[in-house]
Amino acid sequence: QETAALTSRKDEHQSINLSPEPGEASGPNPDCTVAKRQKQDKRTPMEKFGLTYLSVTHLSRQVWCEQQVVYGMEMPQIEKLRAELPIVKAGSSLHLARELEVHDIVAVNVTSREDSWAIKLLNLLSAIQVLQTGGIVREMPVFGELDGLFLVGIIDELRYNSKGELELCEFKTRSQRSFPGAAQRKSHHLQVRVYKCLFEAMIRGEVDKGILLRHLRLRTEQPFGSEVSEHAEKMGFTVHKFGDLLDLVLLNLTYSEIPQIDTLMIEYCYQADRSAIGAEAVCFQEEWLRRELANCFSFWKGQREAEGVDIEEAWKCCSCDFVDICDWRQRKAEELTQKYKAIQSRG
Ligand code: SF4
């Protein structure tokens, strides 16, 4: 089995447009606080950051600290530096090693946004075939609209357990040989629960072609570049333009006989020696997910300003790249000082 990787466009996590809008400064104006900038800018964060969709990774990071996500988008150069950290690189290479255990990766040169999405769709077609025959798939693309926003993600692994039930497994690497704390686990739980929602809507045939095209601004008549056409043909699909491939995928999803996901698992692995730390089974909890997503989405829809961490979780700031410039943290510290002074003056 083969899966394709893009060679000239960026992947899921990077495909969000982080470039500043025309006429906008490339970084934040140091004379203007984040709170002031947010109030002055009437665009929703989706519009401001030029996003056509959100990645599931961004949602799980948002649950950790929303303000950190905003800073990351305003200062993409810092995010890029983060990707170069040894701990991040080690995590990526372990993921790649796992992916290579179940399929080969071939590089395909793409020439348009439709080509990039065609690669995702071809990988999805391949995953559908494998799942229908009881096999294991890794790095499976999922997408769909939830509450008016389009989400895109990649499931680490789908497999059948000994009872023949479908199991989703998210693979996390750790620099310490221990399970993460509750805050980190909360963001992991959100991630796997969103994946289950997206995946099941897809196999129920609920992905609407018009909605997908509108959100992603893709052209059905766009012909594929030569390498994408060749790759599709090698896989046994004769498709020449994006709309044909999309129809084929939606049809395959609707009429596939893939079951719903029964179990959500998160497997933790120790980076240093690649040994397993352990696995956690996560229950679905639809109500919890609905609440968390409503809160996340209200920010992206521009219904409220970005929030940083609560005082009780200020420990997160110690490992944050933006700790020295964070307005939220500064405001919280001032509020706390005021409260302390008020208590002292009363006493
Ligand atoms: Fe969030 Fe704290 Fe970082 Fe500010 S310093 S972005 S509140 S984690």
Coordinates of N, CA and C and ligand atoms in Angstrom, one line a residue, residues 64-65 67-68 71 308-309 316-317 320 322-323 326 328-329, ligand 1:
W64 N -5.5 24.2 25.4 CA -4.4 24.4 26.3 C -4.3 25.9 26.6
C65 N -4.1 26.8 25.6 CA -4.1 28.2 25.8 C -4.5 28.9 24.5
Q67 N -4.8 32.1 23.9 CA -3.9 33.3 23.6 C -2.6 32.9 22.9
Q68 N -2.1 31.7 23.3 CA -0.9 31.2 22.7 C -1.1 30.9 21.2
Y71 N -1.0 34.2 19.4 CA 0.4 34.7 19.3 C 1.1 33.9 18.2
G308 N -6.4 33.9 27.7 CA -5.2 33.1 28.1 C -5.6 32.2 29.2
V309 N -4.7 31.7 29.9 CA -5.0 30.7 31.0 C -5.5 31.4 32.3
K316 N 1.3 27.0 33.2 CA 1.5 26.7 31.7 C 2.4 27.8 31.1
C317 N 2.3 29.0 31.7 CA 3.1 30.1 31.1 C 4.6 29.9 31.2
C320 N 5.9 28.7 28.0 CA 5.3 29.3 26.8 C 6.4 30.3 26.2
F322 N 5.8 32.8 24.6 CA 5.3 34.2 24.5 C 5.2 34.8 25.9
V323 N 5.8 34.2 26.9 CA 5.6 34.6 28.3 C 6.1 36.1 28.5
C326 N 3.3 38.5 26.8 CA 1.9 38.2 26.9 C 1.1 39.3 27.7
W328 N -2.1 39.2 28.3 CA -3.1 38.5 29.2 C -2.5 38.2 30.5
R329 N -1.3 37.7 30.5 CA -0.6 37.3 31.8 C -0.4 38.6 32.6
Ligands
SF4_1 FE1 -1.1 31.7 27.4 FE2 0.5 32.1 29.6 FE3 1.5 31.9 27.1 FE4 0.1 34.0 27.8 S1 2.1 33.4 28.7 S2 0.0 32.9 25.9 S3 -1.5 33.1 29.1 S4 0.5 30.3 28.2

